[in-house]
């Protein structure tokens, strides 16, 4: 069945769903000072309000693809967006901290369903000639959402308080759910190829025992460990105006490099090589954190190479559709693990040792990513 709407419109609508999913992180990470003012007694637990949303993805990442396919990708996506709208509205009441943490945990299940179903549907509705460009666009959804919240959300918070931003997020999720319910053909979900559903333990063994399937996720863990956390913590080390500039421009820098230099490099070398370049540049720039906005923006620009190439590495290293489903599940799982741990760990590290400790931990993460990719590349060469 032909799509009821032009493919480009469907892709943009699905991308908007991704912006809503990324907004589930950005709406608390970017206005972190306002969140602290709303919960002044939270202490170190405040970091978990940002990262607890990742826990369902850690537990269910590999199972999410098969489950979404069984339920129907269309139904899963629209249901998750609708649930996200309800949860965001409940958060806008600024409930007691234990209730907020519970809501964030439930919100994580909706987030996982969106980030599994939406890119799968993009791959189905996009024509062959620009499917790669559509998926590269999808890879920018996190950075775009963080920039939008910094540019539009922070003034809204300053003018009307944190609940106003949470209500705006609820409205966005509800509007995109309604739009996709109207324009997304049911046939797209019906014709999805269902990945196998091995026992969960067997699936983990199959993925993480393979130097091919595990490679994209191995680096993605360290990317996500630092990305949201640095966007939340680094503004605390700067003057208010500089902090706002960092929140606005750092994600844009990563997007710009990913969509320009990253795309150019991917046409000339393997995705894993581009990932290594990204982590290598990031490691070289890490010692300059704390010296102002420019070094931090440069670091996020270098991370843009990791961002785009990690999605491109999946089809390069996984040859069949079932293998790609497992590799994408691992990518989601490790990404959620990094997001879950990153902000609390970075906050604790910064609180204990200041900027030198933060720099050291960030450098250690990027060095570990490089080591993991090189070790898996060596195993692939010997296979």
Short mmCIF file of C-alpha atoms in Angstrom, two decimals, residues 62 196 198-215 322-323 326-327 330 379:
data_model
loop_
_atom_site.label_atom_id
_atom_site.label_comp_id
_atom_site.label_asym_id
_atom_site.label_seq_id
_atom_site.Cartn_x
_atom_site.Cartn_y
_atom_site.Cartn_z
CA UNK A 62 17.55 -6.31 23.18
CA UNK A 196 13.75 -13.53 15.96
CA UNK A 198 15.55 -15.82 21.28
CA UNK A 199 15.69 -16.30 25.01
CA UNK A 200 16.90 -13.03 26.51
CA UNK A 201 20.07 -14.58 27.93
CA UNK A 202 20.84 -16.24 24.59
CA UNK A 203 20.34 -12.92 22.81
CA UNK A 204 22.82 -11.22 25.11
CA UNK A 205 25.37 -13.96 24.52
CA UNK A 206 24.87 -13.80 20.76
CA UNK A 207 25.40 -10.03 20.62
CA UNK A 208 28.07 -9.36 23.18
CA UNK A 209 30.03 -12.44 22.19
CA UNK A 210 30.27 -11.20 18.59
CA UNK A 211 32.98 -8.67 17.66
CA UNK A 212 30.71 -7.59 14.79
CA UNK A 213 27.38 -7.10 16.56
CA UNK A 214 28.83 -5.67 19.77
CA UNK A 215 31.09 -3.05 18.18
CA UNK A 322 17.91 -10.31 12.40
CA UNK A 323 21.53 -9.44 13.19
CA UNK A 326 20.03 -7.42 17.71
CA UNK A 327 22.83 -4.88 17.10
CA UNK A 330 22.43 -3.52 21.95
CA UNK A 379 39.00 -9.92 16.95
#
